[in-house]
PDB file of C-alpha atoms in Angstrom:
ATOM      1  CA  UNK W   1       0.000   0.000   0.000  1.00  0.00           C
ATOM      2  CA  UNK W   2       1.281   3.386  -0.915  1.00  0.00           C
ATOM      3  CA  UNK W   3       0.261   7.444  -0.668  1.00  0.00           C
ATOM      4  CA  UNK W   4       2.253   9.978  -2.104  1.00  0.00           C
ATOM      5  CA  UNK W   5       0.759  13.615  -2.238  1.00  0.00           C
ATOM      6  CA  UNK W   6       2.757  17.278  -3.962  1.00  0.00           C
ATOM      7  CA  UNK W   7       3.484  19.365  -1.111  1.00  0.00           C
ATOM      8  CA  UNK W   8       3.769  23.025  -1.450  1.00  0.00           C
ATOM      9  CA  UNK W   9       6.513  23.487   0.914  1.00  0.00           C
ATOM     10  CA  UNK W  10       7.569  22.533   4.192  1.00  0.00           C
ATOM     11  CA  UNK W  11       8.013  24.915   7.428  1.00  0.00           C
ATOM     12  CA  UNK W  12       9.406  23.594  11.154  1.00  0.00           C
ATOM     13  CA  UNK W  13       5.991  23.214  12.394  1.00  0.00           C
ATOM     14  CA  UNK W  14       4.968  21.249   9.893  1.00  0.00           C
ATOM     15  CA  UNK W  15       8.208  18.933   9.722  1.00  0.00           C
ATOM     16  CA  UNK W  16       7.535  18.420  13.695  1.00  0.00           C
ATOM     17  CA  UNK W  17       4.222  17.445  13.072  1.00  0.00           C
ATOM     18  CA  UNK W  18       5.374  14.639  10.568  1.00  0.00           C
ATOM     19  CA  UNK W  19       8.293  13.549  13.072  1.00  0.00           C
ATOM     20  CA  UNK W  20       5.737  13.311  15.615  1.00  0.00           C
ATOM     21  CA  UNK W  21       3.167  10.970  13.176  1.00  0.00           C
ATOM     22  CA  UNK W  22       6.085   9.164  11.354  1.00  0.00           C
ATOM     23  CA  UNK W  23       9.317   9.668  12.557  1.00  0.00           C
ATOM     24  CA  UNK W  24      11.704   6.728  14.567  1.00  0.00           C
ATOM     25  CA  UNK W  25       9.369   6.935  17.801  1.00  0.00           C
ATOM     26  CA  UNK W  26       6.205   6.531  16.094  1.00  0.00           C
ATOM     27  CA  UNK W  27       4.683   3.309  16.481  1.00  0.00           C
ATOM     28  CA  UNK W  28       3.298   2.855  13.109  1.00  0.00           C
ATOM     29  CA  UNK W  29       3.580  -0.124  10.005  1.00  0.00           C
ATOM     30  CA  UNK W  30       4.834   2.008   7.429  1.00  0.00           C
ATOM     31  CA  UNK W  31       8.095   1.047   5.884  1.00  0.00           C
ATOM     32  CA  UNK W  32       8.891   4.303   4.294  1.00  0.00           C
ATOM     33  CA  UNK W  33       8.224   7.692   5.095  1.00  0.00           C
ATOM     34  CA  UNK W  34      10.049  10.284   2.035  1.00  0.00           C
ATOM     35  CA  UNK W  35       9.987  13.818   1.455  1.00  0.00           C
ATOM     36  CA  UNK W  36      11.602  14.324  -1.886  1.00  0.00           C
ATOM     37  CA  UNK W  37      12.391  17.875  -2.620  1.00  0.00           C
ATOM     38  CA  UNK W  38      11.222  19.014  -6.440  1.00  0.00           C
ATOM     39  CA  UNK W  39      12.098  21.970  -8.854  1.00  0.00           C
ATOM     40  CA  UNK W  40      14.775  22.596 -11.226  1.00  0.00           C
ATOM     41  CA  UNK W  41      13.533  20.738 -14.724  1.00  0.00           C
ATOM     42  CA  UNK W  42      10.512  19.703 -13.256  1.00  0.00           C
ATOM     43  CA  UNK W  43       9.619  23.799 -12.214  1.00  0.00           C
ATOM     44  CA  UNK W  44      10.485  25.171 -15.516  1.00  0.00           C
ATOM     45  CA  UNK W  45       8.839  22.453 -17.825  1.00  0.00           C
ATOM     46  CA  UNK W  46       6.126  23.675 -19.587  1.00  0.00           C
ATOM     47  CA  UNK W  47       2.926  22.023 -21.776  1.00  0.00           C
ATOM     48  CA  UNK W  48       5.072  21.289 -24.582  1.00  0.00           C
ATOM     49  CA  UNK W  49       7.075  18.820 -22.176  1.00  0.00           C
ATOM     50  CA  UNK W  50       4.123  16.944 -21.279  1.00  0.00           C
ATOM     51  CA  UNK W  51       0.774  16.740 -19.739  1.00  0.00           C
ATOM     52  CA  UNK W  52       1.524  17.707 -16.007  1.00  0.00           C
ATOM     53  CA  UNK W  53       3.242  21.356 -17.270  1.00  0.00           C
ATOM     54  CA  UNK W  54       5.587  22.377 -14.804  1.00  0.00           C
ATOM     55  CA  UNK W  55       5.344  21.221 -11.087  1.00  0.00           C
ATOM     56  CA  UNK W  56       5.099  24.230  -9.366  1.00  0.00           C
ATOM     57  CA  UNK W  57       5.127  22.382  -5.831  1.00  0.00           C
ATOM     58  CA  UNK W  58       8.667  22.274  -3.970  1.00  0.00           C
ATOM     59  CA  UNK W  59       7.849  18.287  -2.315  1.00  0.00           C
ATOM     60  CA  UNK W  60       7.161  15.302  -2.541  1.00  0.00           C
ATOM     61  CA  UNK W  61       5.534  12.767   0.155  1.00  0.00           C
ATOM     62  CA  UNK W  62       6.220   8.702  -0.404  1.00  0.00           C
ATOM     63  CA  UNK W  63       4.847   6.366   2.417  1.00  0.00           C
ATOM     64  CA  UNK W  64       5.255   2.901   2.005  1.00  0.00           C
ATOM     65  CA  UNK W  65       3.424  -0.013   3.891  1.00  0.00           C
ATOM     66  CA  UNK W  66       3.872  -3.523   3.559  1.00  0.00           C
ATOM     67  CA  UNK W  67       0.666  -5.493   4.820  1.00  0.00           C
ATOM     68  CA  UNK W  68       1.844  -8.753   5.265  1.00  0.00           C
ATOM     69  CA  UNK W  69       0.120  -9.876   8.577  1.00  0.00           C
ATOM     70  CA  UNK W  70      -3.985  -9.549   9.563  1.00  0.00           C
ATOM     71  CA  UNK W  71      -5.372  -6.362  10.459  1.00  0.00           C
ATOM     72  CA  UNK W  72      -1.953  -4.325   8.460  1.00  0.00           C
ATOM     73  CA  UNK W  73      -3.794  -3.185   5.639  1.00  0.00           C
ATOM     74  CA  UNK W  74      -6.115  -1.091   8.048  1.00  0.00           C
ATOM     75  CA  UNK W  75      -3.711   0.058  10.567  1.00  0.00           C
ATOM     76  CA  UNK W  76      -1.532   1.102   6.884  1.00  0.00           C
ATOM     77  CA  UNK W  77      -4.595   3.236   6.175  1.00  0.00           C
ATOM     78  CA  UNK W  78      -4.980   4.838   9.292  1.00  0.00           C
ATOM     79  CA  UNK W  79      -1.086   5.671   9.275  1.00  0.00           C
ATOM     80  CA  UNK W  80      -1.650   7.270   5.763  1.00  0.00           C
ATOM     81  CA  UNK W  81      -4.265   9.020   7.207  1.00  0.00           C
ATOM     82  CA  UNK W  82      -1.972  10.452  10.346  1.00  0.00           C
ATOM     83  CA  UNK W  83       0.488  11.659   7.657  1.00  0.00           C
ATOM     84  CA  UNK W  84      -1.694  13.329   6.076  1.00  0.00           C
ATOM     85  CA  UNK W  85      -3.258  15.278   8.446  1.00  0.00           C
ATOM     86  CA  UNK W  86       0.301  15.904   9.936  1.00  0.00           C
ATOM     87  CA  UNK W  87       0.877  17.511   6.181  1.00  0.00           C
ATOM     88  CA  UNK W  88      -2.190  19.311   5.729  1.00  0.00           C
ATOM     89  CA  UNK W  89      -1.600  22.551   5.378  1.00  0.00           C
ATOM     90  CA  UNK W  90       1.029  22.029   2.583  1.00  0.00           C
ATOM     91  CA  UNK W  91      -1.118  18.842   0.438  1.00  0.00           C
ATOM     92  CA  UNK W  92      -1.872  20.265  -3.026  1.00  0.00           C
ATOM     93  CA  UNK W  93      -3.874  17.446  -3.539  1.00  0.00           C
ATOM     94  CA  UNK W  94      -2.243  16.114  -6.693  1.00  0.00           C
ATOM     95  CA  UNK W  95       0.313  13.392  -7.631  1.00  0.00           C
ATOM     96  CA  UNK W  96       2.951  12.988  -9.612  1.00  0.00           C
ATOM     97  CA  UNK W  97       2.358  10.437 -12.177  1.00  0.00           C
ATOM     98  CA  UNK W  98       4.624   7.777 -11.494  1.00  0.00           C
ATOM     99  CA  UNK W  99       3.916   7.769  -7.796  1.00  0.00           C
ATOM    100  CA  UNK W 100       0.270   6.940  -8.427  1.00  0.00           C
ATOM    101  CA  UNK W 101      -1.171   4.180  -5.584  1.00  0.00           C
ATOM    102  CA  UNK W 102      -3.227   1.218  -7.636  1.00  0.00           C
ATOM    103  CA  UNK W 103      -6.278   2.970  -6.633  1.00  0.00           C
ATOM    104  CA  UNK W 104      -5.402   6.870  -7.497  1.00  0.00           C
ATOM    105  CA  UNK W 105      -7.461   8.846  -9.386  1.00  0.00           C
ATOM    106  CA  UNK W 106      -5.692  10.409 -12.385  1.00  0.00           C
ATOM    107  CA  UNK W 107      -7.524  13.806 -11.966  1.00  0.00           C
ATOM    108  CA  UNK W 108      -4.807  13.919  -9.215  1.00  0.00           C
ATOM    109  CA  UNK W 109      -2.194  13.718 -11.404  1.00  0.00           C
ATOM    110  CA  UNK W 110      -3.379  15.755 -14.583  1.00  0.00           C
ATOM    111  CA  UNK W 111      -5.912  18.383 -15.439  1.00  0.00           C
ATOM    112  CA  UNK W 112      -9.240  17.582 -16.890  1.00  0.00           C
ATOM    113  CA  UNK W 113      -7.784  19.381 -20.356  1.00  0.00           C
ATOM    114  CA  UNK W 114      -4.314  17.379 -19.999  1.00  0.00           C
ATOM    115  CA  UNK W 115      -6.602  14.211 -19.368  1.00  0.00           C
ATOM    116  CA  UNK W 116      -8.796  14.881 -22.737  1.00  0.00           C
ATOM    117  CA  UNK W 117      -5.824  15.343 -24.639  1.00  0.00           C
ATOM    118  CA  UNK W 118      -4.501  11.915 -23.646  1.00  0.00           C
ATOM    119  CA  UNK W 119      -7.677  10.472 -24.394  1.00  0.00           C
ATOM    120  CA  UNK W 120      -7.628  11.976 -27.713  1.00  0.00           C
ATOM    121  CA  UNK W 121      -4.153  10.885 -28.221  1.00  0.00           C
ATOM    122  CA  UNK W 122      -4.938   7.197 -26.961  1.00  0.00           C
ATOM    123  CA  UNK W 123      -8.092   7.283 -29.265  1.00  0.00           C
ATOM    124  CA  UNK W 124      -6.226   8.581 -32.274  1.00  0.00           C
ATOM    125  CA  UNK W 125      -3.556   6.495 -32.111  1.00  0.00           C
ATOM    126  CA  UNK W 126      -4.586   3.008 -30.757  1.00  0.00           C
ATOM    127  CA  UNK W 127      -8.790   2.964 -31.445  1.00  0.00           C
ATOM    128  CA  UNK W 128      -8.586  -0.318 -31.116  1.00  0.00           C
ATOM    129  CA  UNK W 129      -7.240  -0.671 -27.691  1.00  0.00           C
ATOM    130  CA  UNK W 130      -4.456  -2.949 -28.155  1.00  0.00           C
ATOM    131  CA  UNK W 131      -2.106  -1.195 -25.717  1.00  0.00           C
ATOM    132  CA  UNK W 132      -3.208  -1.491 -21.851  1.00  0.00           C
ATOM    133  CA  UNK W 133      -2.009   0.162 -19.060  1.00  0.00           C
ATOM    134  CA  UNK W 134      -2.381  -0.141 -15.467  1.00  0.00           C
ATOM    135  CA  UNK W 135      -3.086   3.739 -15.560  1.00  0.00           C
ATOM    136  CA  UNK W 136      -5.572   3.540 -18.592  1.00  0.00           C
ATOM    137  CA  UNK W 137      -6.863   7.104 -19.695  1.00  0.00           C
TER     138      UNK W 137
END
């Protein structure tokens, strides 16, 4: 099970707040916690470089949790949901593509006009569906 969330930044109070949820004295089933801090390329892309644009948030949030015993997958979830709320007032909300969980939503990765114009792409160039994906558009 995974969650991974764009942050907008990160302050002290909001780094002791994810210490305090996730950090080495937290007694949670999560096998990676990772900020991953953005910009550069990925800041000064535009449209032309591909449906996201550029990522204008400055983090990244990976959490990892392996549920490999009864009753994991739950306390997983409710671990996700303690980082979260630890990060809340720097979530954007969206995703960065490859970081998508199995059950994401792609509107958290890419606009509703990026989104049509992968769908017209996909339609345009495979109307047949031949080519799957675990992320279909």
């Amino acid at each position: 099970q995974e969650y991974s969330e764009l942050l907008r930044g990160l302050d002290d109070a909001t780094l002791d707040r994810l210490v305090d949820a996730a950090g080495a004295d937290a007694d949670i089933p999560l096998t990676v916690v990772q900020i991953r801090h953005l910009g550069g390329a990925l800041a000064r892309a535009s449209i032309d470089d591909g449906p996201n644009g550029a990522i204008d948030e400055e983090y990244s949030v990976f959490c990892l949790g392996v549920p490999v015993a009864p009753g994991l997958p739950e306390a997983i979830e409710s671990a996700f949901g303690e980082v979260r709320t630890a990060l809340a007032e720097q979530r954007s909300g969206r995703t960065l593509f490859n970081f998508l969980g199995a059950t994401s939503d792609l509107g958290s990765t890419f606009s509703e006009a990026a989104h049509g114009r992968l769908r017209q792409v996909k339609a345009a160039t495979d109307p047949a569906g031949v080519f799957r994906s675990n992320r279909p558009v």
